[in-house]
CSV table of C-alpha atoms and ligand atoms in Angstrom, one decimal:
chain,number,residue,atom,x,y,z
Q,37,UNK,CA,90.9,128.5,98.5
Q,38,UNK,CA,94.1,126.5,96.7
Q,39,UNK,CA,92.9,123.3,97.7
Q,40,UNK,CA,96.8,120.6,98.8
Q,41,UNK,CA,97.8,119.3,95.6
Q,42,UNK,CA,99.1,115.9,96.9
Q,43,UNK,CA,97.6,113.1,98.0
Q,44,UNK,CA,98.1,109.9,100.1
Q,45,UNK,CA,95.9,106.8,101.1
Q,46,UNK,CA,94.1,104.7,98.5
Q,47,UNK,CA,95.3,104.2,95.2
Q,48,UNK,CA,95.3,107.7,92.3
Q,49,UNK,CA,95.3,107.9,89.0
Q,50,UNK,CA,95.8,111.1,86.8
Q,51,UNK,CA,97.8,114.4,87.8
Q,52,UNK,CA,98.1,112.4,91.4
Q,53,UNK,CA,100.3,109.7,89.6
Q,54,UNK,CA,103.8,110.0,88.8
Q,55,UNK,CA,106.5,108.4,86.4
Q,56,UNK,CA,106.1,104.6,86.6
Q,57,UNK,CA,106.2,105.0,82.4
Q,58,UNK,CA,108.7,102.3,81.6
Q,59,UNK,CA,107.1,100.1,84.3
Q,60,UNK,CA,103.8,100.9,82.8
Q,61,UNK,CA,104.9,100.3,79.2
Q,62,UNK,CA,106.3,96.3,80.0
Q,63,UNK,CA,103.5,95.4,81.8
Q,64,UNK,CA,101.2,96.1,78.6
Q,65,UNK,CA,102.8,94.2,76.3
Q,66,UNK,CA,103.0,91.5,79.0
Q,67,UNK,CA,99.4,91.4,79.0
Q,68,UNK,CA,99.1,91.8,75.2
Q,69,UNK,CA,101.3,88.8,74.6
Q,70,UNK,CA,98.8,87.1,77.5
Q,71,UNK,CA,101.8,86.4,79.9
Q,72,UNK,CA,100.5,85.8,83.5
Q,73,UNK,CA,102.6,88.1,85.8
Q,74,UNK,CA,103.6,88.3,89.5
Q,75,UNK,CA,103.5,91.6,90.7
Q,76,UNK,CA,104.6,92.4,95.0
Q,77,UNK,CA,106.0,94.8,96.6
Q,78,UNK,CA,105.1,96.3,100.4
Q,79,UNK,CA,102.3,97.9,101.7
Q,80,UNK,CA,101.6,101.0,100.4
Q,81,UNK,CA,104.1,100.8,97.4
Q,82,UNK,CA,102.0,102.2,94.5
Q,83,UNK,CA,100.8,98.4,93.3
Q,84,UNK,CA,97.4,99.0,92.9
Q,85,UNK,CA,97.9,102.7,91.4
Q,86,UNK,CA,100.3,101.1,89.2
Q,87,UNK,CA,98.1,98.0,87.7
Q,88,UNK,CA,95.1,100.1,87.3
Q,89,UNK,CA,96.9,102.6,85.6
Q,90,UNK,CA,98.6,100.1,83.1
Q,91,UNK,CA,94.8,98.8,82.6
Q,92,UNK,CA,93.0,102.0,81.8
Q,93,UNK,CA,95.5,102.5,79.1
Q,94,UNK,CA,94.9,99.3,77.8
Q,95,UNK,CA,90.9,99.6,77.5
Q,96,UNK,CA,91.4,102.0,74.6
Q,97,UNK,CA,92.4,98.7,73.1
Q,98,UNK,CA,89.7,97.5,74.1
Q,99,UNK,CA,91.2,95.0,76.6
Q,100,UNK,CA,88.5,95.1,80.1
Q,101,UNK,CA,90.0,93.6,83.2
Q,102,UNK,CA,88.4,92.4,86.5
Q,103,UNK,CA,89.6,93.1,90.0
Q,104,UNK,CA,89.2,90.8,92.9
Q,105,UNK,CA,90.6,91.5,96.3
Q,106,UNK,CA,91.0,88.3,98.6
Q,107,UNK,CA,92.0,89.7,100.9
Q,108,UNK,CA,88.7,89.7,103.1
Q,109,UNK,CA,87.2,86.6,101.8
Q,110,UNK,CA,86.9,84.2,103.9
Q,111,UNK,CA,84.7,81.4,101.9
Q,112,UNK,CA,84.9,79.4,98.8
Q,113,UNK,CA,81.2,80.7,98.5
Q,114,UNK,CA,82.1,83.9,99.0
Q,115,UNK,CA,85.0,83.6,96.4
Q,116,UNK,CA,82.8,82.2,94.1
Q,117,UNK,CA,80.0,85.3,93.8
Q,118,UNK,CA,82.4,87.9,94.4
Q,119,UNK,CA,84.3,86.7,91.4
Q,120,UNK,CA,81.0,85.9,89.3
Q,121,UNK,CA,79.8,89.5,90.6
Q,122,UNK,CA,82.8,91.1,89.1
Q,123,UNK,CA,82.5,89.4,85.8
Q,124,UNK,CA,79.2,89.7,85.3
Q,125,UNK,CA,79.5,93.7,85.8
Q,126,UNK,CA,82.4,93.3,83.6
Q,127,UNK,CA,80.0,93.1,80.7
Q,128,UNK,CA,78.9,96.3,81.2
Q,129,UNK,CA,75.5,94.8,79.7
Q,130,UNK,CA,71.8,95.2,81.4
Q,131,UNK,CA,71.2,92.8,83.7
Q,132,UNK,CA,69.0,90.7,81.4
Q,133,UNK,CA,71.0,90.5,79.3
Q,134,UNK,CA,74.0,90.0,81.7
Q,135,UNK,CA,72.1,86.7,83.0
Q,136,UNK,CA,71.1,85.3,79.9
Q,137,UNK,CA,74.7,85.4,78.6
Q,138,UNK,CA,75.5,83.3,81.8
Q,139,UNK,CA,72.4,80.5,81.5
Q,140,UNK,CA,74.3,80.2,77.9
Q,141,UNK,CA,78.0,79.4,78.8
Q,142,UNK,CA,77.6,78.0,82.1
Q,143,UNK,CA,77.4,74.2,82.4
Q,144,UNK,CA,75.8,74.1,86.0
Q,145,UNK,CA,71.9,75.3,85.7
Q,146,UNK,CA,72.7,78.5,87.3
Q,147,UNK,CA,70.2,80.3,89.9
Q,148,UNK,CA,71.5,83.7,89.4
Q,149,UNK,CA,70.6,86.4,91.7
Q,150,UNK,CA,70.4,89.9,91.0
Q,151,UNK,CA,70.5,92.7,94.0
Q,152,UNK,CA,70.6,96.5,93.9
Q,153,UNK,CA,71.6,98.8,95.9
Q,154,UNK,CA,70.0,102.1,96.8
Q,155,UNK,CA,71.6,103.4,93.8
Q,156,UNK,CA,70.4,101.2,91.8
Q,157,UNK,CA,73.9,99.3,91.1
Q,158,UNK,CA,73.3,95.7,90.7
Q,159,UNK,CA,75.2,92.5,92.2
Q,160,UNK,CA,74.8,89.2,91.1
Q,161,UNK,CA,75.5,86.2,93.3
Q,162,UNK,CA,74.5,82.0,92.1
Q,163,UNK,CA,72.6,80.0,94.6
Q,164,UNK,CA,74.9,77.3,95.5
Q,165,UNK,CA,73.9,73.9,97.0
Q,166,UNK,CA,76.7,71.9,98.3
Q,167,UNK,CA,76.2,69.0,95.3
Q,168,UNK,CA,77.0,71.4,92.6
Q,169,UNK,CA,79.4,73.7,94.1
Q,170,UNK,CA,82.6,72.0,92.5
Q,171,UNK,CA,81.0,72.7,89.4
Q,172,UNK,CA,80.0,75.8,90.0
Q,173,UNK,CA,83.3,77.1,91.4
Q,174,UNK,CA,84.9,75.2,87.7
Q,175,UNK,CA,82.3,76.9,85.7
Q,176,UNK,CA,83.2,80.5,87.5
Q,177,UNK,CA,86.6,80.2,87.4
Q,178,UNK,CA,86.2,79.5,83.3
Q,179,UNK,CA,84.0,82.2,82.4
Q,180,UNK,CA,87.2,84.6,81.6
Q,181,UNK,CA,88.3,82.0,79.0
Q,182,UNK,CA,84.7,81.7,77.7
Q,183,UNK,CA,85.0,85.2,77.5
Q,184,UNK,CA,87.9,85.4,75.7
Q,185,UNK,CA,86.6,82.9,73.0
Q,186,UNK,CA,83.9,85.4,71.9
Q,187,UNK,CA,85.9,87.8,71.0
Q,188,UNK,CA,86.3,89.8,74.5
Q,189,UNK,CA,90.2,90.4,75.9
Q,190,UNK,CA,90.1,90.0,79.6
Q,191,UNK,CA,92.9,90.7,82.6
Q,192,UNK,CA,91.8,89.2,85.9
Q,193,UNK,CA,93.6,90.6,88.5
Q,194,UNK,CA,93.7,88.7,92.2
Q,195,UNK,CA,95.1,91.5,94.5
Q,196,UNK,CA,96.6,89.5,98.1
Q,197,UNK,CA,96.6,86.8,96.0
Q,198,UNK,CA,98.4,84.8,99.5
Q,199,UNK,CA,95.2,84.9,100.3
Q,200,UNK,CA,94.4,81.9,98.0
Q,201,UNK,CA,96.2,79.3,99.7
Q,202,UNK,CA,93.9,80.0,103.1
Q,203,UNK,CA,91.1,79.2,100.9
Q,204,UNK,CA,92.3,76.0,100.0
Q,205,UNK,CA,91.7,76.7,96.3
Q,206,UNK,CA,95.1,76.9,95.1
Q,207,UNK,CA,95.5,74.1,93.1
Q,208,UNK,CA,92.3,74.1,91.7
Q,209,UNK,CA,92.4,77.7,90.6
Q,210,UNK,CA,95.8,76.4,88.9
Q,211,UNK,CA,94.5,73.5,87.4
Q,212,UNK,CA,91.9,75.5,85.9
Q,213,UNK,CA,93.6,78.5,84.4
Q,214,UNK,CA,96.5,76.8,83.1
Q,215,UNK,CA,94.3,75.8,79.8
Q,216,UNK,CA,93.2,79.5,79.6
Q,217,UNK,CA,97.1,80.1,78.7
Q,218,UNK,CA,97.8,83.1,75.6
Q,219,UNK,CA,94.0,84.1,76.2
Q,220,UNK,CA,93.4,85.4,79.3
Q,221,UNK,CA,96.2,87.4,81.2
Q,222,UNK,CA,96.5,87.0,85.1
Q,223,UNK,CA,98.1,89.3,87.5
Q,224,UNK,CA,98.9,88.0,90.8
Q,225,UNK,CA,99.8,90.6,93.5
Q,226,UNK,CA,100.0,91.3,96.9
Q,227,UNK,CA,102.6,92.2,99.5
Q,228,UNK,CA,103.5,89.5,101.4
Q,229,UNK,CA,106.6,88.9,99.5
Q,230,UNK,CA,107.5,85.6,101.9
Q,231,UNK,CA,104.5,84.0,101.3
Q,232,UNK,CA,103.8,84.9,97.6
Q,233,UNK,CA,107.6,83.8,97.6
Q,234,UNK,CA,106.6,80.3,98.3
Q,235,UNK,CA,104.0,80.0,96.4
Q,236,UNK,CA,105.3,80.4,93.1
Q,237,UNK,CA,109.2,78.8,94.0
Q,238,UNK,CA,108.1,75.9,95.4
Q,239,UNK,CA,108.5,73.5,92.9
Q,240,UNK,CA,106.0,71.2,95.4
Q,241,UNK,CA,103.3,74.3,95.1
Q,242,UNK,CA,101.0,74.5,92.2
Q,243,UNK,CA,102.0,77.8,90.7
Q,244,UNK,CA,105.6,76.8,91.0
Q,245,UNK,CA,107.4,78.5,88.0
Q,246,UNK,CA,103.7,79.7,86.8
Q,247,UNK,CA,104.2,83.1,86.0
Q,248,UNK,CA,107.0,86.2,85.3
Q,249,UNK,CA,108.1,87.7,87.9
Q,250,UNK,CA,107.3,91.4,87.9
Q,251,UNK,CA,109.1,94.3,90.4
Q,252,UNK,CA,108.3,97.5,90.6
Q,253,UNK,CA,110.9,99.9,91.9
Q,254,UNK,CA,110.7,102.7,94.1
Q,255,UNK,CA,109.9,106.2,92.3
Q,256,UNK,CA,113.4,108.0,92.0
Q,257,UNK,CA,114.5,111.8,92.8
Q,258,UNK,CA,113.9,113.1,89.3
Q,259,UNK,CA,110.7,112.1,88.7
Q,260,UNK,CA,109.8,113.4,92.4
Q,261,UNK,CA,111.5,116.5,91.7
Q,262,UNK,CA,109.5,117.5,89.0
Q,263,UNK,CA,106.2,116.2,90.5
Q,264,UNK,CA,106.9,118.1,93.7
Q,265,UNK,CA,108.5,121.2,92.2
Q,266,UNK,CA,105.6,122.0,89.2
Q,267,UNK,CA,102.3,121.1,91.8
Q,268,UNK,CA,104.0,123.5,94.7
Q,269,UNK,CA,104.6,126.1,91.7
Q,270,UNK,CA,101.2,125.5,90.4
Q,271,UNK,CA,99.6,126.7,93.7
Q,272,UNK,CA,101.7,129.4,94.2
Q,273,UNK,CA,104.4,128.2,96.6
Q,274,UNK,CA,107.8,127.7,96.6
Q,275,UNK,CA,109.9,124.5,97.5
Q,276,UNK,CA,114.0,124.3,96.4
Q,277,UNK,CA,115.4,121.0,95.0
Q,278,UNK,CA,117.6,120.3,97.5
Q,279,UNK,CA,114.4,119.5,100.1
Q,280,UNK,CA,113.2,117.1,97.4
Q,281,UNK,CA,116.9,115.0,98.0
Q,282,UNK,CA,115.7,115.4,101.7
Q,283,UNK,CA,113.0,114.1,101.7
Q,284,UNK,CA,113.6,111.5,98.7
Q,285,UNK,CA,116.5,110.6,101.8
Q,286,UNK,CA,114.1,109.9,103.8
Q,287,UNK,CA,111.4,107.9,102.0
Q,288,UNK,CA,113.9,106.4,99.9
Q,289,UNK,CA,111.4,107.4,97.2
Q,290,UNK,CA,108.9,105.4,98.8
Q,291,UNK,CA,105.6,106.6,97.0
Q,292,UNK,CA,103.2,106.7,100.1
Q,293,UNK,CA,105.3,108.3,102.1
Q,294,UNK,CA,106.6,110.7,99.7
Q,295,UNK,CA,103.2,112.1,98.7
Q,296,UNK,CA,102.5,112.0,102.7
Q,297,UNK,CA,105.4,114.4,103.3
Q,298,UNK,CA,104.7,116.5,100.3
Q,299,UNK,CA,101.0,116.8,101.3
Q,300,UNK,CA,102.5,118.0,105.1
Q,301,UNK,CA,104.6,120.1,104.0
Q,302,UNK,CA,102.9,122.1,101.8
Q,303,UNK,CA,100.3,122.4,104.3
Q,304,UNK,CA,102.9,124.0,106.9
Q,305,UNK,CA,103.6,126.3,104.1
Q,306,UNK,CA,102.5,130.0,103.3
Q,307,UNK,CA,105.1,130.7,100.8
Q,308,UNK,CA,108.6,128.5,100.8
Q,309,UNK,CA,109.4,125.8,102.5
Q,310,UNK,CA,112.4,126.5,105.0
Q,311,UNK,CA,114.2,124.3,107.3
Q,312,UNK,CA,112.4,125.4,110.2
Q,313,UNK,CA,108.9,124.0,108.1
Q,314,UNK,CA,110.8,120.8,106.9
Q,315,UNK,CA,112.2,120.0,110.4
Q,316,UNK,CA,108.3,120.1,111.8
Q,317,UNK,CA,107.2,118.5,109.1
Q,318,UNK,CA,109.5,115.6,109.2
Q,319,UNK,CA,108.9,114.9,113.0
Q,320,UNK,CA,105.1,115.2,113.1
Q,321,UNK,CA,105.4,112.7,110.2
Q,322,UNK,CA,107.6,110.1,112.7
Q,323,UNK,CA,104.9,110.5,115.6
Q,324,UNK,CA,102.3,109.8,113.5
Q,325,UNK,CA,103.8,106.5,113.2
Q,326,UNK,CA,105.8,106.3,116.5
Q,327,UNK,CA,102.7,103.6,117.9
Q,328,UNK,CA,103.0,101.5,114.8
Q,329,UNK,CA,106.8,100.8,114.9
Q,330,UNK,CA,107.0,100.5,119.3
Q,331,UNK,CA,104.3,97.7,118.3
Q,332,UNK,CA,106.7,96.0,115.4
Q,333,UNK,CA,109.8,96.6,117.5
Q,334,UNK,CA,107.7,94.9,120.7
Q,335,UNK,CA,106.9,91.9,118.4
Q,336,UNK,CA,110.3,90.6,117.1
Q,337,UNK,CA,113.1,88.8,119.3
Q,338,UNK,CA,116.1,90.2,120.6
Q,339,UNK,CA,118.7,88.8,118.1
Q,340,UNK,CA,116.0,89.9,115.4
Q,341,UNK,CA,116.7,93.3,117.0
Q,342,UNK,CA,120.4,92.9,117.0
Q,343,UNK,CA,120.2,92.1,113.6
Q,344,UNK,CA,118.3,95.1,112.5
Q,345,UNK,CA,120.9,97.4,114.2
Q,346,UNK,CA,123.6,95.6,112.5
Q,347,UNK,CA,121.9,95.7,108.9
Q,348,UNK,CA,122.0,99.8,109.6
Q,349,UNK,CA,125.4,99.9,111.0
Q,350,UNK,CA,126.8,97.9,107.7
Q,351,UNK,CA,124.6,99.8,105.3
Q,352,UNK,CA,122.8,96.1,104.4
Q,353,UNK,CA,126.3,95.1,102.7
Q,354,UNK,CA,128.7,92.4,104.1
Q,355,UNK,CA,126.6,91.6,107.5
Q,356,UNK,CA,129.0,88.7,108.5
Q,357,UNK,CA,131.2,91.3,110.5
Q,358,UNK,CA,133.1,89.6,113.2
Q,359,UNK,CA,133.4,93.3,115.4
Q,360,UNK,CA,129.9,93.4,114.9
Q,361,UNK,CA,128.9,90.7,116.1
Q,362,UNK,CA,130.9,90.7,118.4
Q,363,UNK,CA,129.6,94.4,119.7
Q,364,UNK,CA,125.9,93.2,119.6
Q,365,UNK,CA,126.9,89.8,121.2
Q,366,UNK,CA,125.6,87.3,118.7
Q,367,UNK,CA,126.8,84.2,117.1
Q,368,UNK,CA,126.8,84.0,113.1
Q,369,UNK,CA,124.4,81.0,113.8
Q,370,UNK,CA,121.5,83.0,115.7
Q,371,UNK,CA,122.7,86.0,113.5
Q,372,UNK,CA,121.4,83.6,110.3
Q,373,UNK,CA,118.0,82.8,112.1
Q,374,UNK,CA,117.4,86.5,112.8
Q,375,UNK,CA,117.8,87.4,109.5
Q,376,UNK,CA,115.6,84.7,108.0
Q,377,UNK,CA,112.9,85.5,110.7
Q,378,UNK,CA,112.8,89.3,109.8
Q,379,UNK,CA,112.5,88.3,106.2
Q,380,UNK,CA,109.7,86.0,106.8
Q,381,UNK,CA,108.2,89.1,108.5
Q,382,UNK,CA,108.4,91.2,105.8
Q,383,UNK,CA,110.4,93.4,108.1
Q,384,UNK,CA,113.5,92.9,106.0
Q,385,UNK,CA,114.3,91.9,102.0
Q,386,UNK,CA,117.4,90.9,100.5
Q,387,UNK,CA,118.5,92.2,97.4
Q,388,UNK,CA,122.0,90.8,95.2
Q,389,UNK,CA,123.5,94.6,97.0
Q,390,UNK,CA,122.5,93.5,100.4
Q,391,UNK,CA,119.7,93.5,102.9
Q,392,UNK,CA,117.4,96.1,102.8
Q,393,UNK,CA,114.3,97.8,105.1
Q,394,UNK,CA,111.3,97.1,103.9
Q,395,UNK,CA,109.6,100.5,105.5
Q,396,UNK,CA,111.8,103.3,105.5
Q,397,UNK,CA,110.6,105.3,107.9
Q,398,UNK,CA,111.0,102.2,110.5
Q,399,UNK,CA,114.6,102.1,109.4
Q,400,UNK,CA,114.8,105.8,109.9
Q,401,UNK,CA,113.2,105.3,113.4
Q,402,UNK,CA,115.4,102.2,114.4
Q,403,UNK,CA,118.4,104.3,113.9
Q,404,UNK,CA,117.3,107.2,115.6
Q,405,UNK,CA,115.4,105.8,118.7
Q,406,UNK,CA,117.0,102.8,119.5
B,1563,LIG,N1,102.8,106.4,90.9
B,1563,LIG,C1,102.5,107.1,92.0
B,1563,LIG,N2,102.7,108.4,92.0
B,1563,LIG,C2,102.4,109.1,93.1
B,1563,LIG,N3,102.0,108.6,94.2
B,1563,LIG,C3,101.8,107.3,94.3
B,1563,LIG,C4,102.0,106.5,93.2
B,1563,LIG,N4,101.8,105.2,93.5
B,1563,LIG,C5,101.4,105.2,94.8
B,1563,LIG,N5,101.4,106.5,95.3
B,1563,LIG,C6,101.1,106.9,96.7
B,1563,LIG,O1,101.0,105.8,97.5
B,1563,LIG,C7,99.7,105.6,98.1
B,1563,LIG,C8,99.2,104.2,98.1
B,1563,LIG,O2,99.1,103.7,96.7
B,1563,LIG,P1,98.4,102.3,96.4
B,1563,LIG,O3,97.2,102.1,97.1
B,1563,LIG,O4,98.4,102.2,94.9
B,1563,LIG,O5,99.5,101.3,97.0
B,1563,LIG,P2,99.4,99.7,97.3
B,1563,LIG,O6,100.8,99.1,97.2
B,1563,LIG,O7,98.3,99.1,96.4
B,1563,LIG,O8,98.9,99.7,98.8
B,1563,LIG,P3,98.3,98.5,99.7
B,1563,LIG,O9,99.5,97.7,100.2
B,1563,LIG,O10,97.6,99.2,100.8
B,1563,LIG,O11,97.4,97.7,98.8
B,1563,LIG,C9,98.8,106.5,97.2
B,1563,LIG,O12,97.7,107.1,97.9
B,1563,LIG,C10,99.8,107.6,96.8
B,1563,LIG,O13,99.9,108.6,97.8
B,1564,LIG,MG1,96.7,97.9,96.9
């Protein structure tokens, strides 16, 4: 059995991963030239895909990077040994000799615990007492630069970096890492566009101005195209181009949902895709999310609803309508707070063309449903 060529959910790399090349290609000689680099975009947008694709290619230069998610920390401790753990494994050294690099560089006298798992995979964790746990948390958050200064490139990546703020360490993680400068490059990313917003163009916020700021675009029709055509092709099917405009339409090249349609699709399909197959395909896809979107349009206020209709009905461009607003009964005022309240939500994003959807396939069910 021909087993679906596409795939959706957690992040791919290889023949799952398409275009993204001149993305790909800036962000490694940001990180060669140790540049310290913003990266967001929404849910389910391709960022992690994207970074750890740029950083595979760049450990044939022998540049290693670590990963930490925050987004399920909840500690300073906790921050503390998950970052040391991913360091440590960094090294890609036995454990002995993982530790005794450690008891050389770090200043605190470090009690460093060493786990494994049923596999045999090691974790290592310090034993903190509250006296030396501002040291501690110092000496962790230097060990990149110490690893830099014997001769090792490093790339520390902080994925929901918003997170950071809730753990009260943002100012110290600043204060630390701005001596690590051209020898260690950060990434910062997450999704919460708002909040990561604040954080680095508040000139009161310590990572005001900090870093460059990095977009990654959606994937366009071309590059779908041939993705879609040649892996339908390879296993024997058939799909025409003008379903890949549909459906780019649709997901506004929107990589989750893209590869979610594909995969769908090509399921439905014995041998070509027809409109009766793409018509199925495209509703089972909105009732799958139907719950999700009554819940976000249950959650916002009425003139945030208003203002959602009225973004679709101008297209995003030149909202301040008078016969719009006067059809949807709202004053420019309240029309103003709406807007800034969706955009706090991440619902919405403004671009220098207009105001934009930050799901498609909410925009798609706005539109259609209400
Ligand atoms: N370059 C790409 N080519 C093809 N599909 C992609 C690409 N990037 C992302 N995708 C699709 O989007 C899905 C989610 O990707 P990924 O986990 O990288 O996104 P994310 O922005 O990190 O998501 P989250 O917000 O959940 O952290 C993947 O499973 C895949 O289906
Ligand atoms: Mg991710």
């Amino acid at each position: 059995m021909i087993s679906n060529p596409f795939y959706y959910g957690g992040a791919v790399k290889k023949e799952h991963f398409c275009n993204r090349v001149s993305e790909i290609k800036e962000l490694k000689s940001d990180i060669n030239a140790g540049l310290n680099t913003l990266i967001y975009a929404p849910r389910r947008f391709g960022k992690t895909s994207f970074v750890l694709k740029a950083l595979d290619e760049l450990k044939e230069q022998n540049i290693k990077y670590v990963f930490l998610d925050l987004m399920y920390l909840s500690t300073i401790d906790e921050f503390i040994n998950k970052y040391f753990n991913v360091l440590a494994k960094s090294l890609e050294e036995p454990t002995d000799k993982v530790v005794n690099f450690f008891k050389s560089i770090l200043k605190i006298r470090p009690n460093i615990n060493v786990n494994f798992d049923a596999a045999g995979t090691p974790s290592f964790s310090l034993a903190l007492n509250s006296e030396d746990k501002t040291k501690a948390l110092e000496d962790v958050l230097n060990i990149p630069l110490s690893f830099a200064e014997s001769g090792q490139k490093i790339v520390v990546v902080f994925d929901e970096f918003q997170e950071i703020s809730n753990l009260e360490l943002e100012a110290k993680l600043r204060s630390i890492i701005q001596y690590h400068s051209d020898k260690v490059a950060y990434i910062f990313m997450g999704s919460k566009k708002s909040m990561l917003h604040a954080m680095f163009l508040d000139k009161n916020r310590p990572f005001y101005k900090s870093v460059k700021h990095f977009k990654i675009k959606e994937i366009k029709e071309e590059s779908w195209s041939e993705f879609i055509i040649s892996k339908f092709a390879k296993t024997h099917k058939e799909i025409e181009q003008r379903y890949i405009s549909k459906i780019v339409e649709f997901t506004k090249g929107f990589p989750y949902y893209t590869q979610q349609f594909a995969y769908e699709l090509w399921n439905s399909t014995q041998n070509q895709v027809d409109d009766v197959i793409f018509e199925k395909t495209l509703k089972m896809i909105l009732e799958r999310e139907e719950d999700l979107f009554a819940v976000e349009w249950d959650n916002i206020t009425q003139n945030q609803k208003k203002a959602l209709k009225i973004i679709i009905g101008k297209n995003g461009k030149n909202l301040y309508d008078e016969q719009y607003l006067a059809k949807y009964q709202i004053k420019t005022g309240s029309f103003q707070t709406a807007l800034k309240g969706l955009i706090q939500k991440d619902i919405i994003d403004k671009t220098a063309d207009g105001y934009y959807f930050q799901d498609p396939l909410f925009e798609f069910w706005v539109s259609g449903n209400r």
